[in-house]
mmCIF file of C-alpha atoms in Angstrom:
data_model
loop_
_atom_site.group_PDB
_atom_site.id
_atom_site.type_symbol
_atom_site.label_atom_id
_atom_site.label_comp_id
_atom_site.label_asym_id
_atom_site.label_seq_id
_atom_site.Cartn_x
_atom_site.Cartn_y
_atom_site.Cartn_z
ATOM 1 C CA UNK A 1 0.000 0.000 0.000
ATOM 2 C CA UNK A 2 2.803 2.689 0.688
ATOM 3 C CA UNK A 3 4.095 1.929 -2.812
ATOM 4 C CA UNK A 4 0.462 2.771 -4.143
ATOM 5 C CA UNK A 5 0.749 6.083 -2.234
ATOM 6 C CA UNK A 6 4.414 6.799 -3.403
ATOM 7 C CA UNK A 7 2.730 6.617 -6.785
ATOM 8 C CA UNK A 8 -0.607 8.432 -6.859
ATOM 9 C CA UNK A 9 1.491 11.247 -4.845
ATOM 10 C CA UNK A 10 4.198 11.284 -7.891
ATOM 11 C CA UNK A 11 1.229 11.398 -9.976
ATOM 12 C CA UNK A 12 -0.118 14.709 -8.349
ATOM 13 C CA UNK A 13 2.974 16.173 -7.596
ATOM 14 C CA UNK A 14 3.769 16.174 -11.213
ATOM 15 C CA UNK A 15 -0.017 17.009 -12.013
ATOM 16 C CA UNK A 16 0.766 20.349 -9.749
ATOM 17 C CA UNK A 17 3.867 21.649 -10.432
ATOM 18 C CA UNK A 18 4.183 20.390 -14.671
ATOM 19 C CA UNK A 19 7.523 18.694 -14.167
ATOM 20 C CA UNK A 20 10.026 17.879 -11.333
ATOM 21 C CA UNK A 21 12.864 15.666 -10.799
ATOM 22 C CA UNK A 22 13.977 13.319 -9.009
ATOM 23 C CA UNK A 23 15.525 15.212 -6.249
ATOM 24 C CA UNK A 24 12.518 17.107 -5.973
ATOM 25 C CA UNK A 25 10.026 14.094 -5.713
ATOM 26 C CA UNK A 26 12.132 12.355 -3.163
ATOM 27 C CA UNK A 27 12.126 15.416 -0.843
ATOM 28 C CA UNK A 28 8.197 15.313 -1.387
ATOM 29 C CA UNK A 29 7.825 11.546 -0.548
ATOM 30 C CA UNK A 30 10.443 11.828 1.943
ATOM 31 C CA UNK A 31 12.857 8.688 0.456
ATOM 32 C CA UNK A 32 15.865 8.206 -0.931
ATOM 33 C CA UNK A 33 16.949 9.332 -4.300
ATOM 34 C CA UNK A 34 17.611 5.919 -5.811
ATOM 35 C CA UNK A 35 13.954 5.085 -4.342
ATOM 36 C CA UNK A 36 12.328 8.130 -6.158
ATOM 37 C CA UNK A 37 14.049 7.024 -9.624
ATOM 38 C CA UNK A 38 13.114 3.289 -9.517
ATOM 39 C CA UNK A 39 9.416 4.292 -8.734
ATOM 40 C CA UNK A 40 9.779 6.731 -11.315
ATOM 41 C CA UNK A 41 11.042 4.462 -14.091
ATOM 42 C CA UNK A 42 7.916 2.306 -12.542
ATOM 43 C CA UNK A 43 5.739 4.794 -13.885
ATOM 44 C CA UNK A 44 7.497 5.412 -17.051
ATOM 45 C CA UNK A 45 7.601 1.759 -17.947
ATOM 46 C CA UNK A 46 3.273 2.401 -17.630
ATOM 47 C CA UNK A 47 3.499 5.426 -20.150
ATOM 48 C CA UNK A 48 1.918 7.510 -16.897
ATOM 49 C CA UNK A 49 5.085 9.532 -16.523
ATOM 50 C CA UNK A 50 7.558 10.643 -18.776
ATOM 51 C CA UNK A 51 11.085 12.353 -19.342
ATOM 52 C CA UNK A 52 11.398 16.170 -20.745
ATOM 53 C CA UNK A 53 13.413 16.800 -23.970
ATOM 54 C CA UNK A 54 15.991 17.931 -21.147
ATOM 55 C CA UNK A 55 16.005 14.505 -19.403
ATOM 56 C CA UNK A 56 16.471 14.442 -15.378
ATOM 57 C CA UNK A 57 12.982 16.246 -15.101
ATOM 58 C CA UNK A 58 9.633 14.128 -15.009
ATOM 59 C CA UNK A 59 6.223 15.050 -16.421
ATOM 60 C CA UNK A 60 2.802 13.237 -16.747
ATOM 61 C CA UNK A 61 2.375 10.442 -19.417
ATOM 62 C CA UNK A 62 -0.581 9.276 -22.145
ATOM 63 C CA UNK A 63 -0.838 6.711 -20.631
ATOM 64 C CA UNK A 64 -3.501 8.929 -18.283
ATOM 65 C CA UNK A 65 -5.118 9.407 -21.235
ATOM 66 C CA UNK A 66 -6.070 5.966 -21.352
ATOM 67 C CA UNK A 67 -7.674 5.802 -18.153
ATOM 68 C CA UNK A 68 -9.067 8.859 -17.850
ATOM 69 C CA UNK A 69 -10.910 7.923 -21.292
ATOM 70 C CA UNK A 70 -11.978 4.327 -19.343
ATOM 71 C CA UNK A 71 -13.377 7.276 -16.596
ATOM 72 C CA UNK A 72 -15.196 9.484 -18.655
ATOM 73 C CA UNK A 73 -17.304 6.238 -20.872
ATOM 74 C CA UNK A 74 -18.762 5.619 -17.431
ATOM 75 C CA UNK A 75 -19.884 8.978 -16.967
ATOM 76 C CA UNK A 76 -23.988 9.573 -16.468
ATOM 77 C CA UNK A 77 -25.145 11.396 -19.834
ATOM 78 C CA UNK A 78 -28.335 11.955 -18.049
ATOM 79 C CA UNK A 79 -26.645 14.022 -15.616
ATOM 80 C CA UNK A 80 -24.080 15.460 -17.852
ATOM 81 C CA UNK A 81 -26.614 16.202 -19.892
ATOM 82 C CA UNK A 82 -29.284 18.392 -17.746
ATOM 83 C CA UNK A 83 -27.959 21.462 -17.293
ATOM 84 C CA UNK A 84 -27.735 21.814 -21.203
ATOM 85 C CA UNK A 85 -31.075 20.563 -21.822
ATOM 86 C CA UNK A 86 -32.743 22.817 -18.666
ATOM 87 C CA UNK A 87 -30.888 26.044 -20.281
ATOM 88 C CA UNK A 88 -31.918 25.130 -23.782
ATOM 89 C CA UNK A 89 -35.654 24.532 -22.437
ATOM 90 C CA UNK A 90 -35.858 27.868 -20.846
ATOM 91 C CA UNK A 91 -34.358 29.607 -24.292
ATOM 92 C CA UNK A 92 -36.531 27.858 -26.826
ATOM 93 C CA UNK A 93 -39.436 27.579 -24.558
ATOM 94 C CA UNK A 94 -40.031 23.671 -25.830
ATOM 95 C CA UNK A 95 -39.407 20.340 -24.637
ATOM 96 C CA UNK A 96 -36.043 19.564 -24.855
ATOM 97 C CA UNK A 97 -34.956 15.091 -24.676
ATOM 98 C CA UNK A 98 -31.452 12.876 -25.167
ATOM 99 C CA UNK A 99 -31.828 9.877 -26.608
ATOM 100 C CA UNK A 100 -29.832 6.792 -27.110
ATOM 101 C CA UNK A 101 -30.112 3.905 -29.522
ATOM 102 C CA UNK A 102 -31.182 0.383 -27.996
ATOM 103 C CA UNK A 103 -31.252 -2.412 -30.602
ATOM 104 C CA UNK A 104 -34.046 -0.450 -33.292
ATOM 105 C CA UNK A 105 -35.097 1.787 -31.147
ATOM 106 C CA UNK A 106 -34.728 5.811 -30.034
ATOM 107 C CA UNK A 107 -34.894 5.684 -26.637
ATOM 108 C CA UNK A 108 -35.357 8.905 -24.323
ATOM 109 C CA UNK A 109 -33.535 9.227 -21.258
ATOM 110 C CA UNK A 110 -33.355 12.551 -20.394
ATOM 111 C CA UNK A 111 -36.116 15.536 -20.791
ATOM 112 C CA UNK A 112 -36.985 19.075 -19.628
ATOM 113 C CA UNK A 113 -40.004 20.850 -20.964
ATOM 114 C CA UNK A 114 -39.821 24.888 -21.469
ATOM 115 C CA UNK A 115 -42.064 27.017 -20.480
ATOM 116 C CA UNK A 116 -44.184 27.458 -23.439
ATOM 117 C CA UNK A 117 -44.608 23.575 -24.118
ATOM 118 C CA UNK A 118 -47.712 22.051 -25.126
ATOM 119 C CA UNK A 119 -49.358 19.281 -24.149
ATOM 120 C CA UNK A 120 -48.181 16.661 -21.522
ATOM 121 C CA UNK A 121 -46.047 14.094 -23.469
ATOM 122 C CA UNK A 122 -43.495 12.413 -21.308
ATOM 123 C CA UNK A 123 -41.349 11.236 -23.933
ATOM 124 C CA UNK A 124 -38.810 9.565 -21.287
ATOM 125 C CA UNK A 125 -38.365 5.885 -21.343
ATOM 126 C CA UNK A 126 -40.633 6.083 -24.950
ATOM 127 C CA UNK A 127 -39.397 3.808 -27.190
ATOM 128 C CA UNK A 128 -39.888 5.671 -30.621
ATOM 129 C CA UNK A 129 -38.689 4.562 -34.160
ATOM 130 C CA UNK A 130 -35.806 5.816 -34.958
ATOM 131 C CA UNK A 131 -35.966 6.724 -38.707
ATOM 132 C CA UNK A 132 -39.136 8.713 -37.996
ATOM 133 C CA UNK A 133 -37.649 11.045 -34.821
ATOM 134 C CA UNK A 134 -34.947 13.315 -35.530
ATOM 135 C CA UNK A 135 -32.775 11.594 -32.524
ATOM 136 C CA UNK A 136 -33.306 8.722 -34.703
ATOM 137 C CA UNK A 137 -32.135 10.439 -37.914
ATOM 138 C CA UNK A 138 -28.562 11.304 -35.580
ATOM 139 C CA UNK A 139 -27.970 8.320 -34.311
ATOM 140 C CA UNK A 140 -28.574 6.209 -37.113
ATOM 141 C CA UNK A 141 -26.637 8.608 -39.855
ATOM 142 C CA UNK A 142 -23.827 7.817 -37.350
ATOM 143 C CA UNK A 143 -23.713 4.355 -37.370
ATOM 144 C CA UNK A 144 -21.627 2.265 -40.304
ATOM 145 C CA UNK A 145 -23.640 1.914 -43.806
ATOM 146 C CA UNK A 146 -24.293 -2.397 -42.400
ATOM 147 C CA UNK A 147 -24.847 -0.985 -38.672
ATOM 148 C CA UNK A 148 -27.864 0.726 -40.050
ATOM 149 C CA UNK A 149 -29.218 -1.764 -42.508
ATOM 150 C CA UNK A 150 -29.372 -3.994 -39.726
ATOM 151 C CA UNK A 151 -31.405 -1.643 -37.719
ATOM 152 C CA UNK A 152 -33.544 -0.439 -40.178
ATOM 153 C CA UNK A 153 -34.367 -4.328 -40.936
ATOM 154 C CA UNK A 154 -35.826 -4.812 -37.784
ATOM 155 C CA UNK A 155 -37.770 -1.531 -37.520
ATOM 156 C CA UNK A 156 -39.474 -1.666 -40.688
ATOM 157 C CA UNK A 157 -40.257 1.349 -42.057
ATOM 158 C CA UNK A 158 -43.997 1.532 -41.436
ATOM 159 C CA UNK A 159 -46.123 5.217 -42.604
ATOM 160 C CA UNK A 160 -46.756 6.532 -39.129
ATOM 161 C CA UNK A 161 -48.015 10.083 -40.460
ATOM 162 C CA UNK A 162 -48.085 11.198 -44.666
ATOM 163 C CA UNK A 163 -44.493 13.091 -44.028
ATOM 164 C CA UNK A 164 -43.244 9.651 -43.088
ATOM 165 C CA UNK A 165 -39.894 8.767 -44.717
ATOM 166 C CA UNK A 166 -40.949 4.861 -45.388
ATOM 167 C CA UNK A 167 -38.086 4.636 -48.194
ATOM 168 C CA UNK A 168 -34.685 3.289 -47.538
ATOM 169 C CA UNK A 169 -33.148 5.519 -50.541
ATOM 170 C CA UNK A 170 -35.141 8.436 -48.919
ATOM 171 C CA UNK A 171 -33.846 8.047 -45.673
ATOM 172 C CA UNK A 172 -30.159 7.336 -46.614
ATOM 173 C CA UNK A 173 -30.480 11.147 -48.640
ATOM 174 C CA UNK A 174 -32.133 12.865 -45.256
ATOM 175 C CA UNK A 175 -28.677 11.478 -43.425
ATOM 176 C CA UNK A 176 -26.585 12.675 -45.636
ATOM 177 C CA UNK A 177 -28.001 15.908 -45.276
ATOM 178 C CA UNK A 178 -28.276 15.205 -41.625
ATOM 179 C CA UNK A 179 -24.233 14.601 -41.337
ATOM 180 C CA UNK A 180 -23.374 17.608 -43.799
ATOM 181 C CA UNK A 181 -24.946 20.064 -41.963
ATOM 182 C CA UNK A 182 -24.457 18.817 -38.438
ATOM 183 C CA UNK A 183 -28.557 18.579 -37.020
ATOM 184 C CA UNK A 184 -31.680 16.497 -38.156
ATOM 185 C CA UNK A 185 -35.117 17.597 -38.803
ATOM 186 C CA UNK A 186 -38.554 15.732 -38.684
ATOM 187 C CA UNK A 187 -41.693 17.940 -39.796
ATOM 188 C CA UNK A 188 -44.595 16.186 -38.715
ATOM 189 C CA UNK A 189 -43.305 12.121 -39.342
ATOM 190 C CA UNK A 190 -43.465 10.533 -36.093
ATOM 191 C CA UNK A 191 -46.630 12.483 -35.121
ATOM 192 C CA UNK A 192 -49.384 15.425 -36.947
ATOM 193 C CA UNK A 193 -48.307 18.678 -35.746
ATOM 194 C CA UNK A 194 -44.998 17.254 -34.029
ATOM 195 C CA UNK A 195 -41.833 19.128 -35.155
ATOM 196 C CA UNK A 196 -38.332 18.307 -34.057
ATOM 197 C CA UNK A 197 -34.502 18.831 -34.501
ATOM 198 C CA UNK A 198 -31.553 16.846 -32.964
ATOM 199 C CA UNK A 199 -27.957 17.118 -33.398
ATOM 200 C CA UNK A 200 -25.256 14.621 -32.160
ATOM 201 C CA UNK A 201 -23.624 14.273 -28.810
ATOM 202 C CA UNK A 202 -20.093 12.326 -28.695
ATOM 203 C CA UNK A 203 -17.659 10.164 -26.548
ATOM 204 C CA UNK A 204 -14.012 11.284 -25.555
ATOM 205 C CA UNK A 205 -13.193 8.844 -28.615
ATOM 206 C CA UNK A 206 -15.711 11.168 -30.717
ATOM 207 C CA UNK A 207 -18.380 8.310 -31.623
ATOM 208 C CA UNK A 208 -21.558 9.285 -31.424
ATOM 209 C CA UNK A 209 -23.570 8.573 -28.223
ATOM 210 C CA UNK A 210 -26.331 10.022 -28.206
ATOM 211 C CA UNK A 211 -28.823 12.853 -29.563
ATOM 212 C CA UNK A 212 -29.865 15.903 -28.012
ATOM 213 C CA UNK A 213 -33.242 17.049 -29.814
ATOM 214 C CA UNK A 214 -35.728 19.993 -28.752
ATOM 215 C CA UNK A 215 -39.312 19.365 -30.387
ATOM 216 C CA UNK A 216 -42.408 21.537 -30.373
ATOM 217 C CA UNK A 217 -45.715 21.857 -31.984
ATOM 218 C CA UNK A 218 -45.490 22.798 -35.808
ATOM 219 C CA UNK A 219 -47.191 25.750 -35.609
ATOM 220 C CA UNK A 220 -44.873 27.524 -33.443
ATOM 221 C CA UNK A 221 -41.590 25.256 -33.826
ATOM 222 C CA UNK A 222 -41.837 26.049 -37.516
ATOM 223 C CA UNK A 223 -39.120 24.797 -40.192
ATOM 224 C CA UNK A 224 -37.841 28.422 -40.292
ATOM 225 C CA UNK A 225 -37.556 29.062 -36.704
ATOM 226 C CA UNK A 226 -35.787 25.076 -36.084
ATOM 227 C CA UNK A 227 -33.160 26.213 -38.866
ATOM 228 C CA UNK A 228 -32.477 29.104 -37.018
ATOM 229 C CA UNK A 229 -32.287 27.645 -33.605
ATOM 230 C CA UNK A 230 -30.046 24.674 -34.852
ATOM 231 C CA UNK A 231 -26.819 26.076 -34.133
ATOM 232 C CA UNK A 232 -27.907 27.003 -30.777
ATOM 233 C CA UNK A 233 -28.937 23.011 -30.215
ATOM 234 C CA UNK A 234 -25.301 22.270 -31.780
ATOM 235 C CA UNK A 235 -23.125 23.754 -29.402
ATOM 236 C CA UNK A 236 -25.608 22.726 -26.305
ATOM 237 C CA UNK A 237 -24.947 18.927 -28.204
ATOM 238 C CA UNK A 238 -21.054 19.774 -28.199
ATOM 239 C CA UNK A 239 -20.809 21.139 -24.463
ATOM 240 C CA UNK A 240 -22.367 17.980 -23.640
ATOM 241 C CA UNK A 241 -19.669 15.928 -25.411
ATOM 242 C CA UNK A 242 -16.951 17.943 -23.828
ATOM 243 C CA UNK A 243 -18.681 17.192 -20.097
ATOM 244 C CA UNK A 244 -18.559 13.233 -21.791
ATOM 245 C CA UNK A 245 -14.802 14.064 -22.047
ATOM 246 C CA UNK A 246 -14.827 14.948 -25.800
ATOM 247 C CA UNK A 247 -11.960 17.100 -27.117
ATOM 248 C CA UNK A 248 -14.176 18.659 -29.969
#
């Protein structure tokens, strides 16, 4: 156990002060010098510390990199998540949901409703078809071209509405437009007088783990007014994947 104590305090030594050597981290763990450099070269062997250009002096490693990243794919998106979508609520004055895909299904985890919502859907928990939401349209335009046909097999794409995209060639152009310009829009295809955008929200490894979408009723939430509230939903999406540990 002292030898896991020796390390971690290395570890935040170096996390404090940037670099130090191996004078300096012996007079902080109170040891020898020749015990300082073997639990240094400990460390180094682990890619969590490493040597300056100028040698002698110590710094932190990658190899953090590869735990923190084990850390932050853990993390709640849920709670990550709430702040964004409570702020975003409040500003658009709709409901505002993240979703996640389960097997062919949008699922929503997360949602706050803004003050000027209407109606008393509770959309959490909903299992909704994906290809008819625009969560849906994110999630699936980032999954592999065989990812998707799988998923799309099993959903079926069944008219739920007129505006329903019930076409596999007409969906695969709506994600294309959906990964050029960075959001996805439904108008009325999962429900009459249901309007919706969604834009991606990422890992640290940038894959796409979800969809942050803010949906309203079509008279107000117009196609005009989700156009020009899209990059506002973008950047909410991307603070969101930096709290997931995503380096944009």
């Amino acid at each position: 156990m002292q030898s896991v104590d020796r390390a971690v305090t290395v570890l935040e030594t170096l996390a404090q002060r940037g670099d130090a050597g191996v004078s300096e981290i012996a007079v902080v763990l109170d040891v020898h010098k020749s015990t300082a450099f073997r639990l240094l070269g400990a460390l180094e062997s682990r890619g969590l510390v490493e040597q300056t250009a100028d040698r002698g002096k110590y710094r932190l490693g990658f190899g953090l990199v590869r735990l923190a990243g084990a850390v932050t794919s853990r993390l709640d998106i849920t709670q990550q998540g709430r702040p964004v979508c409570e702020r975003l609520a409040e500003e658009f004055g709709e409901t505002v949901n993240i979703a996640v895909l389960q097997e062919h299904y949008a699922v929503n985890l997360c949602q706050v409703r803004g003050p000027g919502a209407v109606g008393a859907h509770n959309w959490v928990g909903r299992l909704t078809p994906p290809y008819a939401t625009s969560s849906g349209k994110v999630l699936l335009a980032h999954l592999s071209r065989r990812e998707r046909a799988a998923v799309l097999e099993s959903a079926r794409l069944k008219p739920l509405t007129a505006h329903t995209l019930t076409s596999v060639a007409g969906l695969e152009r709506d994600l294309d437009q959906v990964r050029g310009r960075g959001y996805a829009v439904t108008l009325e295809e999962l429900e009459v007088g249901l309007h919706a955008m969604a834009a991606p929200v990422r890992s640290h490894s940038g894959e796409v783990i979800a969809a942050l979408s803010a949906s309203g009723p079509a008279y107000r939430f117009t196609e005009a007014r989700i156009h020009e509230l899209a990059p506002v939903l973008v950047e909410g999406a991307a603070e969101i994947s930096s709290r997931m540990g995503h380096a944009g």
